[in-house]
PDB file of C-alpha atoms in Angstrom:
ATOM      1  CA  UNK A   1      76.947 130.426  94.566  1.00  0.00           C
ATOM      2  CA  UNK A   2      73.434 129.343  95.399  1.00  0.00           C
ATOM      3  CA  UNK A   3      73.089 128.749  99.131  1.00  0.00           C
ATOM      4  CA  UNK A   4      73.137 125.058  99.976  1.00  0.00           C
ATOM      5  CA  UNK A   5      71.358 125.380 103.316  1.00  0.00           C
ATOM      6  CA  UNK A   6      68.247 123.816 101.822  1.00  0.00           C
ATOM      7  CA  UNK A   7      70.254 120.996 100.290  1.00  0.00           C
ATOM      8  CA  UNK A   8      72.204 119.875 103.339  1.00  0.00           C
ATOM      9  CA  UNK A   9      71.042 119.585 106.914  1.00  0.00           C
ATOM     10  CA  UNK A  10      72.560 118.666 110.208  1.00  0.00           C
ATOM     11  CA  UNK A  11      71.774 115.065 111.033  1.00  0.00           C
ATOM     12  CA  UNK A  12      70.125 116.002 114.313  1.00  0.00           C
ATOM     13  CA  UNK A  13      67.083 113.780 113.845  1.00  0.00           C
ATOM     14  CA  UNK A  14      69.082 110.557 113.774  1.00  0.00           C
ATOM     15  CA  UNK A  15      72.300 109.044 114.962  1.00  0.00           C
ATOM     16  CA  UNK A  16      75.417 110.566 113.398  1.00  0.00           C
ATOM     17  CA  UNK A  17      77.505 108.174 111.315  1.00  0.00           C
ATOM     18  CA  UNK A  18      80.520 106.642 113.063  1.00  0.00           C
ATOM     19  CA  UNK A  19      83.888 107.992 112.004  1.00  0.00           C
ATOM     20  CA  UNK A  20      84.727 104.587 110.516  1.00  0.00           C
ATOM     21  CA  UNK A  21      82.222 105.200 107.701  1.00  0.00           C
ATOM     22  CA  UNK A  22      84.709 107.620 106.132  1.00  0.00           C
ATOM     23  CA  UNK A  23      87.943 105.785 105.345  1.00  0.00           C
ATOM     24  CA  UNK A  24      90.221 108.805 105.748  1.00  0.00           C
ATOM     25  CA  UNK A  25      88.971 109.352 109.270  1.00  0.00           C
ATOM     26  CA  UNK A  26      89.176 105.621 109.989  1.00  0.00           C
ATOM     27  CA  UNK A  27      92.853 105.620 109.004  1.00  0.00           C
ATOM     28  CA  UNK A  28      93.842 108.257 111.573  1.00  0.00           C
ATOM     29  CA  UNK A  29      95.466 107.306 114.851  1.00  0.00           C
ATOM     30  CA  UNK A  30      93.245 108.001 117.881  1.00  0.00           C
ATOM     31  CA  UNK A  31      95.245 111.088 118.902  1.00  0.00           C
ATOM     32  CA  UNK A  32      95.029 112.595 115.395  1.00  0.00           C
ATOM     33  CA  UNK A  33      91.320 111.799 115.117  1.00  0.00           C
ATOM     34  CA  UNK A  34      90.748 113.405 118.514  1.00  0.00           C
ATOM     35  CA  UNK A  35      92.073 116.684 117.117  1.00  0.00           C
ATOM     36  CA  UNK A  36      89.509 116.621 114.300  1.00  0.00           C
ATOM     37  CA  UNK A  37      86.499 115.038 115.982  1.00  0.00           C
ATOM     38  CA  UNK A  38      85.200 118.130 117.856  1.00  0.00           C
ATOM     39  CA  UNK A  39      85.147 120.075 114.580  1.00  0.00           C
ATOM     40  CA  UNK A  40      83.153 117.531 112.548  1.00  0.00           C
ATOM     41  CA  UNK A  41      79.434 118.102 112.017  1.00  0.00           C
ATOM     42  CA  UNK A  42      77.306 115.186 110.752  1.00  0.00           C
ATOM     43  CA  UNK A  43      75.066 116.268 107.863  1.00  0.00           C
ATOM     44  CA  UNK A  44      72.845 114.782 105.171  1.00  0.00           C
ATOM     45  CA  UNK A  45      73.726 115.560 101.565  1.00  0.00           C
ATOM     46  CA  UNK A  46      70.739 115.703  99.231  1.00  0.00           C
ATOM     47  CA  UNK A  47      70.896 114.399  95.677  1.00  0.00           C
ATOM     48  CA  UNK A  48      71.947 117.067  93.141  1.00  0.00           C
ATOM     49  CA  UNK A  49      73.135 119.409  95.898  1.00  0.00           C
ATOM     50  CA  UNK A  50      75.878 121.754  94.660  1.00  0.00           C
ATOM     51  CA  UNK A  51      78.531 121.921  97.388  1.00  0.00           C
ATOM     52  CA  UNK A  52      80.541 124.599  95.595  1.00  0.00           C
ATOM     53  CA  UNK A  53      80.724 126.051  92.120  1.00  0.00           C
ATOM     54  CA  UNK A  54      83.501 127.191  89.817  1.00  0.00           C
ATOM     55  CA  UNK A  55      85.239 130.256  91.264  1.00  0.00           C
ATOM     56  CA  UNK A  56      83.846 129.832  94.771  1.00  0.00           C
ATOM     57  CA  UNK A  57      86.110 129.934  97.782  1.00  0.00           C
ATOM     58  CA  UNK A  58      86.021 126.392  99.219  1.00  0.00           C
ATOM     59  CA  UNK A  59      84.973 127.350 102.732  1.00  0.00           C
ATOM     60  CA  UNK A  60      83.702 123.918 103.819  1.00  0.00           C
ATOM     61  CA  UNK A  61      85.309 120.485 103.596  1.00  0.00           C
ATOM     62  CA  UNK A  62      83.052 117.429 103.267  1.00  0.00           C
ATOM     63  CA  UNK A  63      83.931 113.830 104.107  1.00  0.00           C
ATOM     64  CA  UNK A  64      81.332 111.478 102.597  1.00  0.00           C
ATOM     65  CA  UNK A  65      80.228 108.419 104.566  1.00  0.00           C
ATOM     66  CA  UNK A  66      78.920 105.053 103.412  1.00  0.00           C
ATOM     67  CA  UNK A  67      77.502 105.105  99.866  1.00  0.00           C
ATOM     68  CA  UNK A  68      77.475 108.923  99.536  1.00  0.00           C
ATOM     69  CA  UNK A  69      79.181 110.008  96.325  1.00  0.00           C
ATOM     70  CA  UNK A  70      80.062 113.449  94.928  1.00  0.00           C
ATOM     71  CA  UNK A  71      81.117 114.280  91.367  1.00  0.00           C
ATOM     72  CA  UNK A  72      83.738 116.921  90.608  1.00  0.00           C
ATOM     73  CA  UNK A  73      82.698 118.491  87.318  1.00  0.00           C
ATOM     74  CA  UNK A  74      84.333 120.667  84.694  1.00  0.00           C
ATOM     75  CA  UNK A  75      81.832 123.085  83.154  1.00  0.00           C
ATOM     76  CA  UNK A  76      82.252 123.953  79.487  1.00  0.00           C
ATOM     77  CA  UNK A  77      81.494 127.359  77.945  1.00  0.00           C
ATOM     78  CA  UNK A  78      78.143 126.096  76.657  1.00  0.00           C
ATOM     79  CA  UNK A  79      77.144 124.737  80.078  1.00  0.00           C
ATOM     80  CA  UNK A  80      77.920 121.047  79.650  1.00  0.00           C
ATOM     81  CA  UNK A  81      79.102 119.141  82.728  1.00  0.00           C
ATOM     82  CA  UNK A  82      81.871 116.536  82.392  1.00  0.00           C
ATOM     83  CA  UNK A  83      83.037 114.507  85.380  1.00  0.00           C
ATOM     84  CA  UNK A  84      86.740 114.935  86.185  1.00  0.00           C
ATOM     85  CA  UNK A  85      86.665 112.738  89.307  1.00  0.00           C
ATOM     86  CA  UNK A  86      84.292 111.296  91.876  1.00  0.00           C
ATOM     87  CA  UNK A  87      84.719 111.148  95.637  1.00  0.00           C
ATOM     88  CA  UNK A  88      83.095 108.792  98.102  1.00  0.00           C
ATOM     89  CA  UNK A  89      83.762 107.386 101.544  1.00  0.00           C
ATOM     90  CA  UNK A  90      87.464 106.992 100.728  1.00  0.00           C
ATOM     91  CA  UNK A  91      88.103 110.718 100.554  1.00  0.00           C
ATOM     92  CA  UNK A  92      87.178 114.353 101.024  1.00  0.00           C
ATOM     93  CA  UNK A  93      85.828 117.255  98.982  1.00  0.00           C
ATOM     94  CA  UNK A  94      87.698 120.454  99.758  1.00  0.00           C
ATOM     95  CA  UNK A  95      90.586 120.717 102.185  1.00  0.00           C
ATOM     96  CA  UNK A  96      92.917 118.816  99.890  1.00  0.00           C
ATOM     97  CA  UNK A  97      94.957 121.831  98.727  1.00  0.00           C
ATOM     98  CA  UNK A  98      96.439 123.676 101.681  1.00  0.00           C
ATOM     99  CA  UNK A  99      96.299 127.298 102.793  1.00  0.00           C
ATOM    100  CA  UNK A 100      95.266 130.563 101.264  1.00  0.00           C
ATOM    101  CA  UNK A 101      92.392 131.578  99.005  1.00  0.00           C
ATOM    102  CA  UNK A 102      91.136 128.416  97.320  1.00  0.00           C
ATOM    103  CA  UNK A 103      88.855 129.196  94.371  1.00  0.00           C
ATOM    104  CA  UNK A 104      87.280 126.053  92.985  1.00  0.00           C
ATOM    105  CA  UNK A 105      88.102 125.210  89.378  1.00  0.00           C
ATOM    106  CA  UNK A 106      84.937 123.203  88.874  1.00  0.00           C
ATOM    107  CA  UNK A 107      81.645 122.235  90.481  1.00  0.00           C
ATOM    108  CA  UNK A 108      80.982 119.627  93.190  1.00  0.00           C
ATOM    109  CA  UNK A 109      77.567 117.949  92.918  1.00  0.00           C
ATOM    110  CA  UNK A 110      76.102 115.160  95.049  1.00  0.00           C
ATOM    111  CA  UNK A 111      75.275 112.136  92.879  1.00  0.00           C
ATOM    112  CA  UNK A 112      74.424 109.576  95.559  1.00  0.00           C
ATOM    113  CA  UNK A 113      72.793 111.201  98.604  1.00  0.00           C
ATOM    114  CA  UNK A 114      73.604 110.249 102.160  1.00  0.00           C
ATOM    115  CA  UNK A 115      75.558 111.120 105.237  1.00  0.00           C
ATOM    116  CA  UNK A 116      78.793 113.066 105.490  1.00  0.00           C
ATOM    117  CA  UNK A 117      80.863 115.025 107.955  1.00  0.00           C
ATOM    118  CA  UNK A 118      81.625 118.688 107.352  1.00  0.00           C
ATOM    119  CA  UNK A 119      83.984 121.189 108.909  1.00  0.00           C
ATOM    120  CA  UNK A 120      85.242 124.673 108.016  1.00  0.00           C
ATOM    121  CA  UNK A 121      88.247 124.398 105.729  1.00  0.00           C
ATOM    122  CA  UNK A 122      90.116 127.020 107.770  1.00  0.00           C
ATOM    123  CA  UNK A 123      89.792 124.825 110.866  1.00  0.00           C
ATOM    124  CA  UNK A 124      91.039 121.793 108.956  1.00  0.00           C
ATOM    125  CA  UNK A 125      94.066 123.779 107.800  1.00  0.00           C
ATOM    126  CA  UNK A 126      94.772 124.787 111.395  1.00  0.00           C
ATOM    127  CA  UNK A 127      94.682 121.155 112.515  1.00  0.00           C
ATOM    128  CA  UNK A 128      97.078 120.234 109.703  1.00  0.00           C
ATOM    129  CA  UNK A 129      99.644 122.689 111.041  1.00  0.00           C
ATOM    130  CA  UNK A 130      99.401 121.198 114.542  1.00  0.00           C
ATOM    131  CA  UNK A 131      99.027 117.508 113.732  1.00  0.00           C
ATOM    132  CA  UNK A 132     101.484 116.183 111.108  1.00  0.00           C
ATOM    133  CA  UNK A 133      99.563 112.909 110.749  1.00  0.00           C
ATOM    134  CA  UNK A 134      96.483 114.785 109.500  1.00  0.00           C
ATOM    135  CA  UNK A 135      98.540 116.865 107.053  1.00  0.00           C
ATOM    136  CA  UNK A 136     100.301 113.753 105.753  1.00  0.00           C
ATOM    137  CA  UNK A 137      97.016 111.912 105.225  1.00  0.00           C
ATOM    138  CA  UNK A 138      95.509 114.745 103.178  1.00  0.00           C
ATOM    139  CA  UNK A 139      98.735 115.199 101.196  1.00  0.00           C
ATOM    140  CA  UNK A 140      98.679 111.530 100.253  1.00  0.00           C
ATOM    141  CA  UNK A 141      95.030 111.734  99.316  1.00  0.00           C
ATOM    142  CA  UNK A 142      95.751 114.783  97.131  1.00  0.00           C
ATOM    143  CA  UNK A 143      98.287 112.677  95.217  1.00  0.00           C
ATOM    144  CA  UNK A 144      95.672 109.951  94.756  1.00  0.00           C
ATOM    145  CA  UNK A 145      93.175 112.495  93.412  1.00  0.00           C
ATOM    146  CA  UNK A 146      95.694 113.741  90.843  1.00  0.00           C
ATOM    147  CA  UNK A 147      96.360 110.151  89.763  1.00  0.00           C
ATOM    148  CA  UNK A 148      92.599 109.532  89.506  1.00  0.00           C
ATOM    149  CA  UNK A 149      92.136 112.548  87.244  1.00  0.00           C
ATOM    150  CA  UNK A 150      95.157 111.636  85.089  1.00  0.00           C
ATOM    151  CA  UNK A 151      93.832 108.117  84.598  1.00  0.00           C
ATOM    152  CA  UNK A 152      90.399 109.437  83.624  1.00  0.00           C
ATOM    153  CA  UNK A 153      91.972 111.676  80.976  1.00  0.00           C
ATOM    154  CA  UNK A 154      93.597 108.605  79.425  1.00  0.00           C
ATOM    155  CA  UNK A 155      90.414 106.548  79.826  1.00  0.00           C
ATOM    156  CA  UNK A 156      88.181 109.112  78.148  1.00  0.00           C
ATOM    157  CA  UNK A 157      90.616 109.486  75.245  1.00  0.00           C
ATOM    158  CA  UNK A 158      91.412 105.837  74.592  1.00  0.00           C
ATOM    159  CA  UNK A 159      88.688 103.493  75.798  1.00  0.00           C
ATOM    160  CA  UNK A 160      85.275 102.683  74.286  1.00  0.00           C
ATOM    161  CA  UNK A 161      82.150 103.832  76.061  1.00  0.00           C
ATOM    162  CA  UNK A 162      81.159 100.408  77.414  1.00  0.00           C
ATOM    163  CA  UNK A 163      84.493 100.059  79.215  1.00  0.00           C
ATOM    164  CA  UNK A 164      84.247 103.616  80.545  1.00  0.00           C
ATOM    165  CA  UNK A 165      80.697 103.050  81.811  1.00  0.00           C
ATOM    166  CA  UNK A 166      81.765  99.820  83.527  1.00  0.00           C
ATOM    167  CA  UNK A 167      84.700 101.641  85.123  1.00  0.00           C
ATOM    168  CA  UNK A 168      82.337 104.276  86.529  1.00  0.00           C
ATOM    169  CA  UNK A 169      79.978 101.616  87.867  1.00  0.00           C
ATOM    170  CA  UNK A 170      82.860  99.793  89.569  1.00  0.00           C
ATOM    171  CA  UNK A 171      83.834 102.933  91.485  1.00  0.00           C
ATOM    172  CA  UNK A 172      80.178 103.508  92.424  1.00  0.00           C
ATOM    173  CA  UNK A 173      79.815  99.879  93.526  1.00  0.00           C
ATOM    174  CA  UNK A 174      82.963 100.182  95.674  1.00  0.00           C
ATOM    175  CA  UNK A 175      81.148 102.861  97.657  1.00  0.00           C
ATOM    176  CA  UNK A 176      77.600 101.529  97.671  1.00  0.00           C
ATOM    177  CA  UNK A 177      78.334  97.870  98.385  1.00  0.00           C
ATOM    178  CA  UNK A 178      75.207  95.793  97.877  1.00  0.00           C
ATOM    179  CA  UNK A 179      72.894  98.803  98.011  1.00  0.00           C
ATOM    180  CA  UNK A 180      71.403  99.996  94.696  1.00  0.00           C
ATOM    181  CA  UNK A 181      73.216 102.862  93.000  1.00  0.00           C
ATOM    182  CA  UNK A 182      70.895 105.861  92.694  1.00  0.00           C
ATOM    183  CA  UNK A 183      71.577 106.932  89.139  1.00  0.00           C
ATOM    184  CA  UNK A 184      69.681 107.742  85.968  1.00  0.00           C
ATOM    185  CA  UNK A 185      70.953 106.880  82.509  1.00  0.00           C
ATOM    186  CA  UNK A 186      70.720 110.570  81.602  1.00  0.00           C
ATOM    187  CA  UNK A 187      73.014 111.510  84.491  1.00  0.00           C
ATOM    188  CA  UNK A 188      75.574 108.846  83.588  1.00  0.00           C
ATOM    189  CA  UNK A 189      75.521 110.057  79.986  1.00  0.00           C
ATOM    190  CA  UNK A 190      76.220 113.619  81.138  1.00  0.00           C
ATOM    191  CA  UNK A 191      79.060 112.510  83.390  1.00  0.00           C
ATOM    192  CA  UNK A 192      80.720 110.543  80.600  1.00  0.00           C
ATOM    193  CA  UNK A 193      80.076 113.180  77.941  1.00  0.00           C
ATOM    194  CA  UNK A 194      77.992 111.032  75.588  1.00  0.00           C
ATOM    195  CA  UNK A 195      74.418 110.883  74.317  1.00  0.00           C
ATOM    196  CA  UNK A 196      71.756 109.264  76.495  1.00  0.00           C
ATOM    197  CA  UNK A 197      70.964 106.834  73.673  1.00  0.00           C
ATOM    198  CA  UNK A 198      74.562 105.616  73.793  1.00  0.00           C
ATOM    199  CA  UNK A 199      74.302 104.870  77.517  1.00  0.00           C
ATOM    200  CA  UNK A 200      70.904 103.223  76.996  1.00  0.00           C
ATOM    201  CA  UNK A 201      72.489 100.812  74.510  1.00  0.00           C
ATOM    202  CA  UNK A 202      75.321  99.992  76.917  1.00  0.00           C
ATOM    203  CA  UNK A 203      72.917  99.550  79.825  1.00  0.00           C
ATOM    204  CA  UNK A 204      70.686  97.184  77.849  1.00  0.00           C
ATOM    205  CA  UNK A 205      73.701  95.117  76.827  1.00  0.00           C
ATOM    206  CA  UNK A 206      74.874  94.795  80.433  1.00  0.00           C
ATOM    207  CA  UNK A 207      71.372  94.009  81.668  1.00  0.00           C
ATOM    208  CA  UNK A 208      70.795  91.382  78.983  1.00  0.00           C
ATOM    209  CA  UNK A 209      74.063  89.754  80.070  1.00  0.00           C
ATOM    210  CA  UNK A 210      72.805  89.599  83.690  1.00  0.00           C
ATOM    211  CA  UNK A 211      75.527  91.964  84.926  1.00  0.00           C
ATOM    212  CA  UNK A 212      73.282  94.804  86.120  1.00  0.00           C
ATOM    213  CA  UNK A 213      69.608  95.441  86.763  1.00  0.00           C
ATOM    214  CA  UNK A 214      68.132  98.816  85.868  1.00  0.00           C
ATOM    215  CA  UNK A 215      65.186 100.263  87.747  1.00  0.00           C
ATOM    216  CA  UNK A 216      63.619 103.708  87.866  1.00  0.00           C
ATOM    217  CA  UNK A 217      66.555 105.908  88.818  1.00  0.00           C
ATOM    218  CA  UNK A 218      68.316 102.951  90.421  1.00  0.00           C
ATOM    219  CA  UNK A 219      70.875 100.451  89.242  1.00  0.00           C
ATOM    220  CA  UNK A 220      72.028  97.215  90.886  1.00  0.00           C
ATOM    221  CA  UNK A 221      75.241  95.348  90.157  1.00  0.00           C
ATOM    222  CA  UNK A 222      74.352  91.654  89.958  1.00  0.00           C
ATOM    223  CA  UNK A 223      77.670  90.194  88.764  1.00  0.00           C
ATOM    224  CA  UNK A 224      80.722  92.130  89.960  1.00  0.00           C
ATOM    225  CA  UNK A 225      83.333  89.776  88.378  1.00  0.00           C
ATOM    226  CA  UNK A 226      81.630  90.066  84.990  1.00  0.00           C
ATOM    227  CA  UNK A 227      81.516  93.861  85.335  1.00  0.00           C
ATOM    228  CA  UNK A 228      85.242  93.879  86.088  1.00  0.00           C
ATOM    229  CA  UNK A 229      85.931  91.854  82.928  1.00  0.00           C
ATOM    230  CA  UNK A 230      83.966  94.339  80.817  1.00  0.00           C
ATOM    231  CA  UNK A 231      85.769  97.372  82.277  1.00  0.00           C
ATOM    232  CA  UNK A 232      89.100  98.798  81.165  1.00  0.00           C
ATOM    233  CA  UNK A 233      92.184  98.663  83.394  1.00  0.00           C
ATOM    234  CA  UNK A 234      91.611 102.178  84.761  1.00  0.00           C
ATOM    235  CA  UNK A 235      89.654 101.202  87.882  1.00  0.00           C
ATOM    236  CA  UNK A 236      92.314  98.704  88.954  1.00  0.00           C
ATOM    237  CA  UNK A 237      95.152 101.144  88.184  1.00  0.00           C
ATOM    238  CA  UNK A 238      93.655 103.881  90.380  1.00  0.00           C
ATOM    239  CA  UNK A 239      92.819 101.423  93.156  1.00  0.00           C
ATOM    240  CA  UNK A 240      96.364 100.003  93.158  1.00  0.00           C
ATOM    241  CA  UNK A 241      97.870 103.496  93.429  1.00  0.00           C
ATOM    242  CA  UNK A 242      95.401 104.331  96.188  1.00  0.00           C
ATOM    243  CA  UNK A 243      96.527 101.364  98.268  1.00  0.00           C
ATOM    244  CA  UNK A 244     100.214 102.101  97.664  1.00  0.00           C
ATOM    245  CA  UNK A 245      99.838 105.625  99.033  1.00  0.00           C
ATOM    246  CA  UNK A 246      97.124 104.952 101.599  1.00  0.00           C
ATOM    247  CA  UNK A 247      97.583 101.325 102.626  1.00  0.00           C
ATOM    248  CA  UNK A 248      95.417 101.724 105.731  1.00  0.00           C
ATOM    249  CA  UNK A 249      92.500 103.284 103.847  1.00  0.00           C
ATOM    250  CA  UNK A 250      89.957 100.922 102.284  1.00  0.00           C
ATOM    251  CA  UNK A 251      87.881 101.834  99.250  1.00  0.00           C
TER     252      UNK A 251
END
């Protein structure tokens, strides 16, 4: 794997994000959080940074904060990248499957840059063995991730591209809030496995309807209720399952 030292840096030149900016950490009881806190390093994740690649041992676990968003990608034989799931402030990348050698099946790439916490996966596994609350939280999140991926399989097979694009934007808006989503139409097309011209048509339709505003590499959601109406049921299905399993964790 290409070294990521140039793509991530310790956030030593500014204040580290509070633990509440990652919802998994915010859901921990104070005693459980105290077991993890000394191990967490605040870092900045740069856009397009590859956190690990297919076949790599997942040595580091990342917990995104605020609007930071990472795509988990499946890489085809001809080099195409298709998004299997995305992770933001509600979750973690790495550290979800416990113990042993953990080769990654796909690639993790930063789509929306920003702050995160990192820690060695081996240290996280050690805390899980000592603190049942931490192990339980990550086990529940692993179940949510499986549900997310299962729903995306159904979505990609059954729903038209406009609904799928709106579903993706809803998840991104959950994490970014009112801040613009840093995203190009070309990137969204790659993630959804369609031609850029297809996404351009969808984007123009949504912009003409006053639902989004497209800038240079940036997208703003102007009318969230209208975006929800245009999307399929997949966003709501995943969110409902998330809150059933992790009722104290907010998206």
